[in-house]
């Protein structure tokens, strides 16, 4: 499913003294089967943009096309239920939305609400827990008897049971320890590769953006400041730091090393491994001289 935004703008509290423009002049194309990361400091408009991707918000100017559904400002689109089945959103701390007696009932809630027969919903629940790496026997447990990491996975399973074509992730690893964060991100990476699900990741973690995303969108003050591949985005790391954004730790170290050496080491290294290879290569060339 392709998502295309054209001149997209959204204002909160329109025609009131509290009117505020949250995003504007958004031109963005998310291709089917792609992995896109959206980065930007707090207040840059990331979450507002995210809520347009399954029409939780509708534009006050411009338009957004989500698959076959074309949403235009000034025209209220009403029949959005099928769309929200195809675009699933995992908000921060999704485990806070668990509420049913058992994990199975919680995962089945969405499919049943969309008219899926009970037996099929239960089969979807079994498949979803396998996808998120939970043992099947936990389906009969209360979600509130699970560990924090298991609750996060159970909540994500509830979104996956809807069989979305696009998965929007709003800081999905917030509050997790480093091991839990790595496991969750690897899980989404596998889903993207094996299932062909389009993923839109909203994150403050630049390492995750570099490692997984094919396309990165930088938000700043409500609009798209820049977009491109990781190499393109981080080719000017000092500029991003001046905007209040983070950069991968490997680039931070490279900048400090270049300052000590008094000379550049070449284009920014997106991973520690790449930086080590660059430094080793430079040392070898130094020996040859």
PDB file of N, CA, C and O in Angstrom, residues 4-15 19-28 45 48-49 51-52 57-64 71-74 76 219 221-224:
ATOM      1  N   UNK A   4       0.768   8.716  -0.037  1.00  0.00           N
ATOM      2  CA  UNK A   4       1.315   9.931  -0.647  1.00  0.00           C
ATOM      3  C   UNK A   4       0.657  11.160  -0.024  1.00  0.00           C
ATOM      4  O   UNK A   4      -0.572  11.316  -0.081  1.00  0.00           O
ATOM      5  N   UNK A   5       1.476  12.007   0.578  1.00  0.00           N
ATOM      6  CA  UNK A   5       0.986  13.282   1.129  1.00  0.00           C
ATOM      7  C   UNK A   5       1.423  14.418   0.216  1.00  0.00           C
ATOM      8  O   UNK A   5       2.572  14.456  -0.228  1.00  0.00           O
ATOM      9  N   UNK A   6       0.486  15.340  -0.074  1.00  0.00           N
ATOM     10  CA  UNK A   6       0.793  16.488  -0.929  1.00  0.00           C
ATOM     11  C   UNK A   6       0.353  17.781  -0.235  1.00  0.00           C
ATOM     12  O   UNK A   6      -0.824  17.930   0.096  1.00  0.00           O
ATOM     13  N   UNK A   7       1.314  18.647  -0.020  1.00  0.00           N
ATOM     14  CA  UNK A   7       1.057  19.955   0.609  1.00  0.00           C
ATOM     15  C   UNK A   7       0.234  19.793   1.894  1.00  0.00           C
ATOM     16  O   UNK A   7      -0.633  20.623   2.217  1.00  0.00           O
ATOM     17  N   UNK A   8       0.507  18.743   2.624  1.00  0.00           N
ATOM     18  CA  UNK A   8      -0.283  18.411   3.812  1.00  0.00           C
ATOM     19  C   UNK A   8      -0.023  19.407   4.943  1.00  0.00           C
ATOM     20  O   UNK A   8       1.115  19.731   5.262  1.00  0.00           O
ATOM     21  N   UNK A   9      -1.118  19.895   5.507  1.00  0.00           N
ATOM     22  CA  UNK A   9      -1.032  20.807   6.645  1.00  0.00           C
ATOM     23  C   UNK A   9      -2.094  20.414   7.658  1.00  0.00           C
ATOM     24  O   UNK A   9      -3.179  19.965   7.294  1.00  0.00           O
ATOM     25  N   UNK A  10      -1.765  20.596   8.936  1.00  0.00           N
ATOM     26  CA  UNK A  10      -2.778  20.353   9.967  1.00  0.00           C
ATOM     27  C   UNK A  10      -2.671  21.426  11.044  1.00  0.00           C
ATOM     28  O   UNK A  10      -1.580  21.740  11.540  1.00  0.00           O
ATOM     29  N   UNK A  11      -3.836  21.996  11.395  1.00  0.00           N
ATOM     30  CA  UNK A  11      -3.932  22.988  12.458  1.00  0.00           C
ATOM     31  C   UNK A  11      -4.869  22.479  13.544  1.00  0.00           C
ATOM     32  O   UNK A  11      -5.965  22.003  13.256  1.00  0.00           O
ATOM     33  N   UNK A  12      -4.428  22.587  14.771  1.00  0.00           N
ATOM     34  CA  UNK A  12      -5.276  22.259  15.915  1.00  0.00           C
ATOM     35  C   UNK A  12      -6.143  23.470  16.275  1.00  0.00           C
ATOM     36  O   UNK A  12      -5.724  24.618  16.101  1.00  0.00           O
ATOM     37  N   UNK A  13      -7.363  23.204  16.778  1.00  0.00           N
ATOM     38  CA  UNK A  13      -8.273  24.248  17.287  1.00  0.00           C
ATOM     39  C   UNK A  13      -8.518  25.355  16.258  1.00  0.00           C
ATOM     40  O   UNK A  13      -8.401  26.555  16.549  1.00  0.00           O
ATOM     41  N   UNK A  14      -8.863  24.926  15.040  1.00  0.00           N
ATOM     42  CA  UNK A  14      -9.093  25.888  13.955  1.00  0.00           C
ATOM     43  C   UNK A  14     -10.226  26.854  14.314  1.00  0.00           C
ATOM     44  O   UNK A  14     -11.226  26.467  14.919  1.00  0.00           O
ATOM     45  N   UNK A  15     -10.046  28.108  13.957  1.00  0.00           N
ATOM     46  CA  UNK A  15     -11.029  29.179  14.181  1.00  0.00           C
ATOM     47  C   UNK A  15     -11.328  29.425  15.659  1.00  0.00           C
ATOM     48  O   UNK A  15     -12.444  29.778  16.042  1.00  0.00           O
ATOM     49  N   UNK A  19      -5.829  28.387  17.994  1.00  0.00           N
ATOM     50  CA  UNK A  19      -5.405  27.760  16.738  1.00  0.00           C
ATOM     51  C   UNK A  19      -3.877  27.693  16.657  1.00  0.00           C
ATOM     52  O   UNK A  19      -3.180  28.661  16.945  1.00  0.00           O
ATOM     53  N   UNK A  20      -3.380  26.525  16.234  1.00  0.00           N
ATOM     54  CA  UNK A  20      -1.935  26.328  16.146  1.00  0.00           C
ATOM     55  C   UNK A  20      -1.611  25.435  14.957  1.00  0.00           C
ATOM     56  O   UNK A  20      -2.209  24.384  14.794  1.00  0.00           O
ATOM     57  N   UNK A  21      -0.685  25.874  14.138  1.00  0.00           N
ATOM     58  CA  UNK A  21      -0.249  25.057  13.007  1.00  0.00           C
ATOM     59  C   UNK A  21       0.787  24.043  13.480  1.00  0.00           C
ATOM     60  O   UNK A  21       1.844  24.413  13.978  1.00  0.00           O
ATOM     61  N   UNK A  22       0.471  22.760  13.319  1.00  0.00           N
ATOM     62  CA  UNK A  22       1.357  21.699  13.808  1.00  0.00           C
ATOM     63  C   UNK A  22       2.299  21.190  12.726  1.00  0.00           C
ATOM     64  O   UNK A  22       3.481  20.956  12.984  1.00  0.00           O
ATOM     65  N   UNK A  23       1.767  20.990  11.516  1.00  0.00           N
ATOM     66  CA  UNK A  23       2.606  20.586  10.378  1.00  0.00           C
ATOM     67  C   UNK A  23       2.154  21.354   9.146  1.00  0.00           C
ATOM     68  O   UNK A  23       0.998  21.788   9.063  1.00  0.00           O
ATOM     69  N   UNK A  24       3.070  21.517   8.190  1.00  0.00           N
ATOM     70  CA  UNK A  24       2.705  22.228   6.960  1.00  0.00           C
ATOM     71  C   UNK A  24       3.651  21.831   5.832  1.00  0.00           C
ATOM     72  O   UNK A  24       4.773  21.360   6.072  1.00  0.00           O
ATOM     73  N   UNK A  25       3.172  21.992   4.611  1.00  0.00           N
ATOM     74  CA  UNK A  25       3.982  21.758   3.409  1.00  0.00           C
ATOM     75  C   UNK A  25       4.659  20.390   3.436  1.00  0.00           C
ATOM     76  O   UNK A  25       5.833  20.254   3.089  1.00  0.00           O
ATOM     77  N   UNK A  26       3.890  19.377   3.823  1.00  0.00           N
ATOM     78  CA  UNK A  26       4.431  18.012   3.877  1.00  0.00           C
ATOM     79  C   UNK A  26       4.192  17.327   2.535  1.00  0.00           C
ATOM     80  O   UNK A  26       3.055  17.113   2.128  1.00  0.00           O
ATOM     81  N   UNK A  27       5.278  17.001   1.849  1.00  0.00           N
ATOM     82  CA  UNK A  27       5.223  16.242   0.598  1.00  0.00           C
ATOM     83  C   UNK A  27       6.044  14.976   0.803  1.00  0.00           C
ATOM     84  O   UNK A  27       7.267  15.045   0.985  1.00  0.00           O
ATOM     85  N   UNK A  28       5.360  13.852   0.800  1.00  0.00           N
ATOM     86  CA  UNK A  28       6.008  12.604   1.201  1.00  0.00           C
ATOM     87  C   UNK A  28       5.381  11.430   0.480  1.00  0.00           C
ATOM     88  O   UNK A  28       4.161  11.365   0.332  1.00  0.00           O
ATOM     89  N   UNK A  45       6.604  17.825  14.982  1.00  0.00           N
ATOM     90  CA  UNK A  45       5.437  17.453  14.175  1.00  0.00           C
ATOM     91  C   UNK A  45       5.353  15.982  13.832  1.00  0.00           C
ATOM     92  O   UNK A  45       4.458  15.555  13.086  1.00  0.00           O
ATOM     93  N   UNK A  48       1.986  14.267  14.930  1.00  0.00           N
ATOM     94  CA  UNK A  48       0.855  14.767  14.135  1.00  0.00           C
ATOM     95  C   UNK A  48       0.864  14.144  12.752  1.00  0.00           C
ATOM     96  O   UNK A  48      -0.175  13.711  12.236  1.00  0.00           O
ATOM     97  N   UNK A  49       2.036  14.073  12.132  1.00  0.00           N
ATOM     98  CA  UNK A  49       2.151  13.419  10.830  1.00  0.00           C
ATOM     99  C   UNK A  49       1.748  11.959  10.918  1.00  0.00           C
ATOM    100  O   UNK A  49       0.972  11.463  10.086  1.00  0.00           O
ATOM    101  N   UNK A  51      -0.344  10.494  12.833  1.00  0.00           N
ATOM    102  CA  UNK A  51      -1.786  10.284  12.972  1.00  0.00           C
ATOM    103  C   UNK A  51      -2.564  10.522  11.674  1.00  0.00           C
ATOM    104  O   UNK A  51      -3.734  10.171  11.584  1.00  0.00           O
ATOM    105  N   UNK A  52      -1.900  11.088  10.679  1.00  0.00           N
ATOM    106  CA  UNK A  52      -2.537  11.219   9.360  1.00  0.00           C
ATOM    107  C   UNK A  52      -2.398   9.930   8.548  1.00  0.00           C
ATOM    108  O   UNK A  52      -3.128   9.748   7.560  1.00  0.00           O
ATOM    109  N   UNK A  57      -6.212  11.746  12.184  1.00  0.00           N
ATOM    110  CA  UNK A  57      -6.399  13.170  11.900  1.00  0.00           C
ATOM    111  C   UNK A  57      -6.573  13.328  10.399  1.00  0.00           C
ATOM    112  O   UNK A  57      -6.016  12.544   9.620  1.00  0.00           O
ATOM    113  N   UNK A  58      -7.348  14.336   9.995  1.00  0.00           N
ATOM    114  CA  UNK A  58      -7.541  14.609   8.571  1.00  0.00           C
ATOM    115  C   UNK A  58      -7.068  16.024   8.268  1.00  0.00           C
ATOM    116  O   UNK A  58      -7.248  16.935   9.080  1.00  0.00           O
ATOM    117  N   UNK A  59      -6.429  16.224   7.109  1.00  0.00           N
ATOM    118  CA  UNK A  59      -5.745  17.490   6.826  1.00  0.00           C
ATOM    119  C   UNK A  59      -6.654  18.713   6.841  1.00  0.00           C
ATOM    120  O   UNK A  59      -7.815  18.641   6.436  1.00  0.00           O
ATOM    121  N   UNK A  60      -6.121  19.829   7.328  1.00  0.00           N
ATOM    122  CA  UNK A  60      -6.830  21.103   7.228  1.00  0.00           C
ATOM    123  C   UNK A  60      -6.420  21.843   5.946  1.00  0.00           C
ATOM    124  O   UNK A  60      -7.013  22.847   5.587  1.00  0.00           O
ATOM    125  N   UNK A  61      -5.382  21.316   5.283  1.00  0.00           N
ATOM    126  CA  UNK A  61      -4.973  21.823   3.976  1.00  0.00           C
ATOM    127  C   UNK A  61      -4.209  20.712   3.267  1.00  0.00           C
ATOM    128  O   UNK A  61      -3.548  19.901   3.913  1.00  0.00           O
ATOM    129  N   UNK A  62      -4.316  20.663   1.939  1.00  0.00           N
ATOM    130  CA  UNK A  62      -3.615  19.630   1.186  1.00  0.00           C
ATOM    131  C   UNK A  62      -4.365  18.313   1.208  1.00  0.00           C
ATOM    132  O   UNK A  62      -5.571  18.265   1.470  1.00  0.00           O
ATOM    133  N   UNK A  63      -3.647  17.230   0.953  1.00  0.00           N
ATOM    134  CA  UNK A  63      -4.306  15.924   0.871  1.00  0.00           C
ATOM    135  C   UNK A  63      -3.344  14.805   1.227  1.00  0.00           C
ATOM    136  O   UNK A  63      -2.118  14.997   1.247  1.00  0.00           O
ATOM    137  N   UNK A  64      -3.918  13.647   1.490  1.00  0.00           N
ATOM    138  CA  UNK A  64      -3.131  12.434   1.697  1.00  0.00           C
ATOM    139  C   UNK A  64      -3.887  11.268   1.072  1.00  0.00           C
ATOM    140  O   UNK A  64      -5.095  11.123   1.272  1.00  0.00           O
ATOM    141  N   UNK A  71      -7.918  11.434   0.910  1.00  0.00           N
ATOM    142  CA  UNK A  71      -8.479  12.336   1.910  1.00  0.00           C
ATOM    143  C   UNK A  71      -8.008  13.752   1.606  1.00  0.00           C
ATOM    144  O   UNK A  71      -6.804  14.028   1.581  1.00  0.00           O
ATOM    145  N   UNK A  72      -8.971  14.630   1.361  1.00  0.00           N
ATOM    146  CA  UNK A  72      -8.679  16.005   0.950  1.00  0.00           C
ATOM    147  C   UNK A  72      -9.205  16.966   2.001  1.00  0.00           C
ATOM    148  O   UNK A  72     -10.276  16.747   2.577  1.00  0.00           O
ATOM    149  N   UNK A  73      -8.474  18.039   2.243  1.00  0.00           N
ATOM    150  CA  UNK A  73      -8.933  19.032   3.214  1.00  0.00           C
ATOM    151  C   UNK A  73     -10.273  19.618   2.793  1.00  0.00           C
ATOM    152  O   UNK A  73     -10.543  19.795   1.605  1.00  0.00           O
ATOM    153  N   UNK A  74     -11.113  19.884   3.781  1.00  0.00           N
ATOM    154  CA  UNK A  74     -12.417  20.477   3.501  1.00  0.00           C
ATOM    155  C   UNK A  74     -13.493  19.458   3.200  1.00  0.00           C
ATOM    156  O   UNK A  74     -14.677  19.797   3.127  1.00  0.00           O
ATOM    157  N   UNK A  76     -14.872  15.882   4.625  1.00  0.00           N
ATOM    158  CA  UNK A  76     -14.758  14.938   5.730  1.00  0.00           C
ATOM    159  C   UNK A  76     -14.983  13.516   5.230  1.00  0.00           C
ATOM    160  O   UNK A  76     -16.054  13.176   4.725  1.00  0.00           O
ATOM    161  N   UNK A 219      12.145  15.822  10.381  1.00  0.00           N
ATOM    162  CA  UNK A 219      11.148  16.848  10.665  1.00  0.00           C
ATOM    163  C   UNK A 219      11.777  17.956  11.499  1.00  0.00           C
ATOM    164  O   UNK A 219      12.569  17.691  12.416  1.00  0.00           O
ATOM    165  N   UNK A 221      10.423  21.891  13.072  1.00  0.00           N
ATOM    166  CA  UNK A 221       9.462  22.994  13.187  1.00  0.00           C
ATOM    167  C   UNK A 221       8.229  22.788  12.306  1.00  0.00           C
ATOM    168  O   UNK A 221       7.749  23.699  11.639  1.00  0.00           O
ATOM    169  N   UNK A 222       7.741  21.548  12.272  1.00  0.00           N
ATOM    170  CA  UNK A 222       6.469  21.286  11.621  1.00  0.00           C
ATOM    171  C   UNK A 222       6.515  20.923  10.157  1.00  0.00           C
ATOM    172  O   UNK A 222       5.469  20.720   9.540  1.00  0.00           O
ATOM    173  N   UNK A 223       7.701  20.840   9.578  1.00  0.00           N
ATOM    174  CA  UNK A 223       7.771  20.488   8.159  1.00  0.00           C
ATOM    175  C   UNK A 223       8.963  19.573   7.909  1.00  0.00           C
ATOM    176  O   UNK A 223       9.772  19.326   8.806  1.00  0.00           O
ATOM    177  N   UNK A 224       9.059  19.067   6.687  1.00  0.00           N
ATOM    178  CA  UNK A 224      10.168  18.182   6.339  1.00  0.00           C
ATOM    179  C   UNK A 224      11.390  19.031   6.026  1.00  0.00           C
ATOM    180  O   UNK A 224      11.380  19.828   5.085  1.00  0.00           O
TER     181      UNK A 224
END
